[in-house]
PDB file of C-alpha atoms in Angstrom:
ATOM      1  CA  THR N   1       0.000   0.000   0.000  1.00 69.00           C
ATOM      2  CA  PRO N   2       1.248   3.536  -0.603  1.00 67.00           C
ATOM      3  CA  VAL N   3       1.204   4.469   3.089  1.00 67.00           C
ATOM      4  CA  GLY N   4       3.708   1.802   4.064  1.00 63.00           C
ATOM      5  CA  LEU N   5       6.136   2.757   1.338  1.00 58.00           C
ATOM      6  CA  MET N   6       6.033   6.523   0.949  1.00 63.00           C
ATOM      7  CA  GLU N   7       6.690   7.829   4.445  1.00 59.00           C
ATOM      8  CA  PRO N   8      10.203   6.411   4.786  1.00 55.00           C
ATOM      9  CA  LEU N   9      11.069   7.261   1.184  1.00 56.00           C
ATOM     10  CA  THR N  10       9.899  10.879   1.197  1.00 58.00           C
ATOM     11  CA  GLY N  11      11.870  11.927   4.260  1.00 55.00           C
ATOM     12  CA  GLN N  12       8.852  13.837   5.561  1.00 59.00           C
ATOM     13  CA  PRO N  13       8.374  13.777   9.339  1.00 54.00           C
ATOM     14  CA  SER N  14       4.853  12.377   9.043  1.00 51.00           C
ATOM     15  CA  ASP N  15       2.584  10.695   6.543  1.00 45.00           C
ATOM     16  CA  THR N  16       0.331  13.714   6.072  1.00 63.00           C
ATOM     17  CA  THR N  17      -0.390  13.085   2.400  1.00 71.00           C
ATOM     18  CA  TYR N  18      -0.482   9.302   2.341  1.00 77.00           C
ATOM     19  CA  GLY N  19      -2.706   6.932   4.222  1.00 82.00           C
ATOM     20  CA  LEU N  20      -4.728   3.775   4.107  1.00 86.00           C
ATOM     21  CA  THR N  21      -7.987   4.102   2.195  1.00 85.00           C
ATOM     22  CA  PRO N  22     -10.834   1.678   1.521  1.00 86.00           C
ATOM     23  CA  ALA N  23      -9.177   1.005  -1.859  1.00 88.00           C
ATOM     24  CA  PHE N  24      -6.879  -1.329   0.115  1.00 86.00           C
ATOM     25  CA  PRO N  25      -9.059  -3.556   2.337  1.00 88.00           C
ATOM     26  CA  SER N  26      -7.780  -3.890   5.887  1.00 91.00           C
ATOM     27  CA  ILE N  27      -8.155  -6.858   8.204  1.00 95.00           C
ATOM     28  CA  ALA N  28     -10.813  -4.797  10.019  1.00 97.00           C
ATOM     29  CA  THR N  29     -12.764  -4.361   6.773  1.00 96.00           C
ATOM     30  CA  LEU N  30     -12.649  -8.107   6.180  1.00 97.00           C
ATOM     31  CA  MET N  31     -13.617  -8.926   9.775  1.00 97.00           C
ATOM     32  CA  ARG N  32     -16.533  -6.473   9.692  1.00 97.00           C
ATOM     33  CA  THR N  33     -17.717  -8.020   6.411  1.00 97.00           C
ATOM     34  CA  ALA N  34     -17.574 -11.418   8.150  1.00 98.00           C
ATOM     35  CA  GLY N  35     -19.941 -10.137  10.861  1.00 98.00           C
ATOM     36  CA  TYR N  36     -17.531  -8.993  13.561  1.00 98.00           C
ATOM     37  CA  GLU N  37     -17.672  -5.826  15.609  1.00 98.00           C
ATOM     38  CA  THR N  38     -14.290  -4.125  15.105  1.00 98.00           C
ATOM     39  CA  ALA N  39     -12.218  -1.827  17.288  1.00 98.00           C
ATOM     40  CA  LEU N  40      -8.734  -0.370  17.330  1.00 98.00           C
ATOM     41  CA  VAL N  41      -7.240   0.953  20.551  1.00 98.00           C
ATOM     42  CA  GLY N  42      -3.773   2.488  20.337  1.00 98.00           C
ATOM     43  CA  LYS N  43      -1.477   3.553  17.526  1.00 96.00           C
ATOM     44  CA  TRP N  44      -2.815   3.862  13.967  1.00 93.00           C
ATOM     45  CA  HIS N  45       0.093   5.360  11.940  1.00 88.00           C
ATOM     46  CA  LEU N  46      -1.605   4.649   8.619  1.00 88.00           C
ATOM     47  CA  GLY N  47      -2.474   8.241   7.781  1.00 83.00           C
ATOM     48  CA  SER N  48      -3.441  11.285   9.775  1.00 79.00           C
ATOM     49  CA  ARG N  49      -6.023  12.870   7.484  1.00 81.00           C
ATOM     50  CA  ARG N  50      -9.721  12.348   8.173  1.00 83.00           C
ATOM     51  CA  GLN N  51     -10.126  10.139   5.076  1.00 85.00           C
ATOM     52  CA  HIS N  52      -7.397   7.845   6.407  1.00 88.00           C
ATOM     53  CA  SER N  53      -9.062   7.385   9.793  1.00 93.00           C
ATOM     54  CA  PRO N  54      -9.457   3.890  11.245  1.00 96.00           C
ATOM     55  CA  THR N  55     -13.232   4.480  11.192  1.00 97.00           C
ATOM     56  CA  LYS N  56     -13.034   4.866   7.408  1.00 95.00           C
ATOM     57  CA  ASN N  57     -11.019   1.646   7.132  1.00 95.00           C
ATOM     58  CA  GLY N  58     -13.132  -1.015   8.796  1.00 96.00           C
ATOM     59  CA  PHE N  59     -13.042  -0.107  12.468  1.00 98.00           C
ATOM     60  CA  ASP N  60     -16.359   0.581  14.207  1.00 98.00           C
ATOM     61  CA  TYR N  61     -14.515   2.139  17.161  1.00 98.00           C
ATOM     62  CA  PHE N  62     -11.150   3.853  17.532  1.00 98.00           C
ATOM     63  CA  PHE N  63      -9.313   5.299  20.513  1.00 98.00           C
ATOM     64  CA  GLY N  64      -5.691   6.276  20.170  1.00 98.00           C
ATOM     65  CA  ILE N  65      -3.135   8.239  18.218  1.00 96.00           C
ATOM     66  CA  ARG N  66      -3.164   8.600  14.455  1.00 92.00           C
ATOM     67  CA  SER N  67       0.545   9.385  14.033  1.00 87.00           C
ATOM     68  CA  GLY N  68       3.627   7.300  14.622  1.00 85.00           C
ATOM     69  CA  ALA N  69       4.441   8.706  18.054  1.00 89.00           C
ATOM     70  CA  ALA N  70       2.912  10.981  20.654  1.00 94.00           C
ATOM     71  CA  ASP N  71       4.004  12.359  23.991  1.00 95.00           C
ATOM     72  CA  TYR N  72       2.860   9.804  26.568  1.00 97.00           C
ATOM     73  CA  ILE N  73       1.749  12.610  28.918  1.00 97.00           C
ATOM     74  CA  SER N  74       0.443  15.521  26.790  1.00 96.00           C
ATOM     75  CA  HIS N  75      -0.671  13.304  23.880  1.00 97.00           C
ATOM     76  CA  ASN N  76       0.799  15.765  21.362  1.00 95.00           C
ATOM     77  CA  GLY N  77       2.358  14.349  18.211  1.00 90.00           C
ATOM     78  CA  VAL N  78       5.756  15.119  16.713  1.00 82.00           C
ATOM     79  CA  THR N  79       4.373  18.303  15.142  1.00 83.00           C
ATOM     80  CA  GLY N  80       3.182  19.531  18.562  1.00 88.00           C
ATOM     81  CA  VAL N  81      -0.498  19.070  17.655  1.00 91.00           C
ATOM     82  CA  HIS N  82      -2.838  17.088  19.911  1.00 95.00           C
ATOM     83  CA  ASP N  83      -2.993  13.513  18.612  1.00 95.00           C
ATOM     84  CA  LEU N  84      -5.376  11.547  20.829  1.00 97.00           C
ATOM     85  CA  PHE N  85      -8.737  10.639  19.307  1.00 97.00           C
ATOM     86  CA  GLU N  86     -11.889   8.760  20.105  1.00 98.00           C
ATOM     87  CA  ASN N  87     -13.386   7.815  16.774  1.00 97.00           C
ATOM     88  CA  ASP N  88     -12.902  10.991  14.719  1.00 95.00           C
ATOM     89  CA  SER N  89     -13.024  13.526  17.555  1.00 96.00           C
ATOM     90  CA  ALA N  90     -10.125  14.808  19.622  1.00 96.00           C
ATOM     91  CA  ALA N  91     -10.052  13.145  23.051  1.00 98.00           C
ATOM     92  CA  TYR N  92      -8.740  15.151  25.982  1.00 97.00           C
ATOM     93  CA  CYS N  93      -8.092  12.890  28.926  1.00 95.00           C
ATOM     94  CA  GLU N  94      -5.301  12.820  31.440  1.00 97.00           C
ATOM     95  CA  GLY N  95      -3.028   9.886  31.922  1.00 98.00           C
ATOM     96  CA  TYR N  96      -0.032   7.954  30.688  1.00 98.00           C
ATOM     97  CA  LEU N  97      -0.721   6.815  27.110  1.00 98.00           C
ATOM     98  CA  THR N  98       0.024   3.145  27.761  1.00 98.00           C
ATOM     99  CA  ASP N  99      -2.394   3.155  30.698  1.00 98.00           C
ATOM    100  CA  LEU N 100      -5.101   4.911  28.677  1.00 98.00           C
ATOM    101  CA  ILE N 101      -4.793   2.304  25.931  1.00 98.00           C
ATOM    102  CA  THR N 102      -5.140  -0.449  28.528  1.00 98.00           C
ATOM    103  CA  VAL N 103      -8.218   1.160  30.104  1.00 98.00           C
ATOM    104  CA  LYS N 104      -9.991   1.694  26.768  1.00 98.00           C
ATOM    105  CA  ALA N 105      -9.226  -1.873  25.627  1.00 98.00           C
ATOM    106  CA  ILE N 106     -10.645  -3.245  28.878  1.00 98.00           C
ATOM    107  CA  GLU N 107     -13.745  -1.033  28.561  1.00 98.00           C
ATOM    108  CA  PHE N 108     -14.310  -2.430  25.074  1.00 98.00           C
ATOM    109  CA  ILE N 109     -13.863  -6.039  26.218  1.00 98.00           C
ATOM    110  CA  ARG N 110     -16.263  -5.564  29.165  1.00 98.00           C
ATOM    111  CA  LYS N 111     -19.087  -3.974  27.178  1.00 97.00           C
ATOM    112  CA  LYS N 112     -22.029  -6.026  25.935  1.00 95.00           C
ATOM    113  CA  HIS N 113     -21.365  -7.445  22.476  1.00 95.00           C
ATOM    114  CA  GLY N 114     -24.146  -8.674  20.208  1.00 95.00           C
ATOM    115  CA  LYS N 115     -21.688 -10.473  17.938  1.00 96.00           C
ATOM    116  CA  PRO N 116     -18.068 -11.626  17.989  1.00 97.00           C
ATOM    117  CA  PHE N 117     -15.480  -8.891  18.050  1.00 97.00           C
ATOM    118  CA  PHE N 118     -12.087  -8.175  16.557  1.00 98.00           C
ATOM    119  CA  LEU N 119     -10.021  -5.898  18.793  1.00 98.00           C
ATOM    120  CA  SER N 120      -6.626  -4.646  17.687  1.00 98.00           C
ATOM    121  CA  ILE N 121      -4.615  -3.174  20.568  1.00 98.00           C
ATOM    122  CA  ASN N 122      -1.590  -1.305  19.255  1.00 97.00           C
ATOM    123  CA  PHE N 123       0.473  -0.009  22.132  1.00 97.00           C
ATOM    124  CA  ASN N 124       2.960   2.711  21.301  1.00 94.00           C
ATOM    125  CA  ALA N 125       5.334   1.519  24.029  1.00 95.00           C
ATOM    126  CA  PRO N 126       8.263   1.140  24.088  1.00 92.00           C
ATOM    127  CA  HIS N 127       8.592   3.508  21.132  1.00 91.00           C
ATOM    128  CA  TRP N 128      10.026   6.990  21.682  1.00 89.00           C
ATOM    129  CA  PRO N 129       9.394   9.515  23.181  1.00 92.00           C
ATOM    130  CA  TRP N 130      11.250   8.106  26.144  1.00 93.00           C
ATOM    131  CA  GLN N 131       8.808   8.702  28.992  1.00 95.00           C
ATOM    132  CA  LYS N 132       7.910   6.583  31.938  1.00 96.00           C
ATOM    133  CA  PRO N 133       4.769   6.969  34.040  1.00 96.00           C
ATOM    134  CA  GLY N 134       4.940  10.172  36.050  1.00 95.00           C
ATOM    135  CA  ASP N 135       7.354  11.995  33.752  1.00 95.00           C
ATOM    136  CA  PRO N 136       6.537  15.541  32.620  1.00 94.00           C
ATOM    137  CA  PRO N 137       5.530  16.187  29.001  1.00 94.00           C
ATOM    138  CA  TYR N 138       8.272  17.006  26.525  1.00 90.00           C
ATOM    139  CA  ALA N 139       8.763  20.759  26.249  1.00 85.00           C
ATOM    140  CA  ASN N 140       9.418  20.396  22.510  1.00 78.00           C
ATOM    141  CA  SER N 141       7.885  17.453  20.669  1.00 70.00           C
ATOM    142  CA  SER N 142      10.504  17.655  17.905  1.00 69.00           C
ATOM    143  CA  ASN N 143      13.028  16.296  20.455  1.00 75.00           C
ATOM    144  CA  PHE N 144      11.136  13.022  21.004  1.00 75.00           C
ATOM    145  CA  ARG N 145      14.209  10.902  20.328  1.00 76.00           C
ATOM    146  CA  GLU N 146      16.218  12.502  23.143  1.00 81.00           C
ATOM    147  CA  GLY N 147      16.363  11.408  26.757  1.00 85.00           C
ATOM    148  CA  GLY N 148      16.241   7.641  26.554  1.00 88.00           C
ATOM    149  CA  SER N 149      17.979   5.340  29.005  1.00 92.00           C
ATOM    150  CA  PRO N 150      17.850   1.663  29.960  1.00 94.00           C
ATOM    151  CA  VAL N 151      16.012   2.639  33.169  1.00 95.00           C
ATOM    152  CA  ILE N 152      13.303   4.591  31.330  1.00 95.00           C
ATOM    153  CA  TYR N 153      12.977   1.817  28.732  1.00 96.00           C
ATOM    154  CA  ALA N 154      12.535  -0.778  31.497  1.00 97.00           C
ATOM    155  CA  GLN N 155       9.815   1.279  33.165  1.00 97.00           C
ATOM    156  CA  MET N 156       8.020   1.730  29.843  1.00 97.00           C
ATOM    157  CA  MET N 157       8.175  -2.033  29.294  1.00 97.00           C
ATOM    158  CA  LYS N 158       6.856  -2.673  32.822  1.00 98.00           C
ATOM    159  CA  SER N 159       3.869  -0.422  32.114  1.00 98.00           C
ATOM    160  CA  LEU N 160       3.257  -2.267  28.843  1.00 98.00           C
ATOM    161  CA  ASP N 161       3.580  -5.671  30.522  1.00 98.00           C
ATOM    162  CA  ASP N 162       1.213  -4.639  33.336  1.00 98.00           C
ATOM    163  CA  GLY N 163      -1.329  -3.445  30.771  1.00 98.00           C
ATOM    164  CA  ILE N 164      -1.224  -6.692  28.835  1.00 98.00           C
ATOM    165  CA  GLY N 165      -1.625  -8.581  32.107  1.00 98.00           C
ATOM    166  CA  GLU N 166      -4.743  -6.546  32.958  1.00 98.00           C
ATOM    167  CA  ILE N 167      -6.202  -7.220  29.509  1.00 98.00           C
ATOM    168  CA  MET N 168      -5.562 -10.962  29.858  1.00 98.00           C
ATOM    169  CA  LYS N 169      -7.144 -10.932  33.327  1.00 98.00           C
ATOM    170  CA  THR N 170     -10.194  -9.147  31.912  1.00 98.00           C
ATOM    171  CA  LEU N 171     -10.598 -11.789  29.200  1.00 98.00           C
ATOM    172  CA  ASP N 172     -10.535 -14.436  31.947  1.00 97.00           C
ATOM    173  CA  ASN N 173     -12.993 -12.524  34.142  1.00 97.00           C
ATOM    174  CA  GLN N 174     -15.403 -12.051  31.211  1.00 97.00           C
ATOM    175  CA  ASP N 175     -15.185 -15.797  30.379  1.00 96.00           C
ATOM    176  CA  LEU N 176     -13.769 -14.948  26.960  1.00 96.00           C
ATOM    177  CA  ALA N 177     -10.266 -16.397  27.204  1.00 94.00           C
ATOM    178  CA  ALA N 178     -11.198 -19.880  25.954  1.00 94.00           C
ATOM    179  CA  ASN N 179     -12.974 -18.370  22.941  1.00 93.00           C
ATOM    180  CA  THR N 180     -10.368 -15.762  22.028  1.00 94.00           C
ATOM    181  CA  ILE N 181      -7.430 -15.890  19.656  1.00 92.00           C
ATOM    182  CA  ILE N 182      -4.632 -13.623  20.876  1.00 93.00           C
ATOM    183  CA  ILE N 183      -1.809 -12.715  18.540  1.00 91.00           C
ATOM    184  CA  PHE N 184       1.058 -10.892  20.240  1.00 89.00           C
ATOM    185  CA  THR N 185       3.588  -9.365  17.909  1.00 85.00           C
TER     186      THR N 185
END
């Protein structure tokens, strides 16, 4: 698809002109066609324009960032613009991005479903910016690649691991674990 090829080749900081469109069916489009409720919680990074939105590409529900990286605290993208969305509206909520992704995924799993569901959870962690829970926002989002350390990376991974554990526990508590295929990549 053009979105996967053009961003690294153009040298532009974001994929503002390229993105996934219904011309290239996504797994969510195919799952919805097969009768599944579809949701994406987390990182999209397949286009930031409205026409490239997850909701235009097979997902019934979306919560997360559209770009490739966002400040874990302020939720601003590399360009300094707010990049946290619920469906196609800006979402302004406080919290560490990894934790917010976990909470929204669990909310989706717990809600009443009239049909089987396909849930894609795309954590941004441990991708830069290098922020652990409790850190302040970056003063300048163009410096996202600065400030990393093994300690910060480990704390980001712990937050990610804790979130996955909570999601797995929720599947058990909702009696869904035996009927769920989980692909971790």
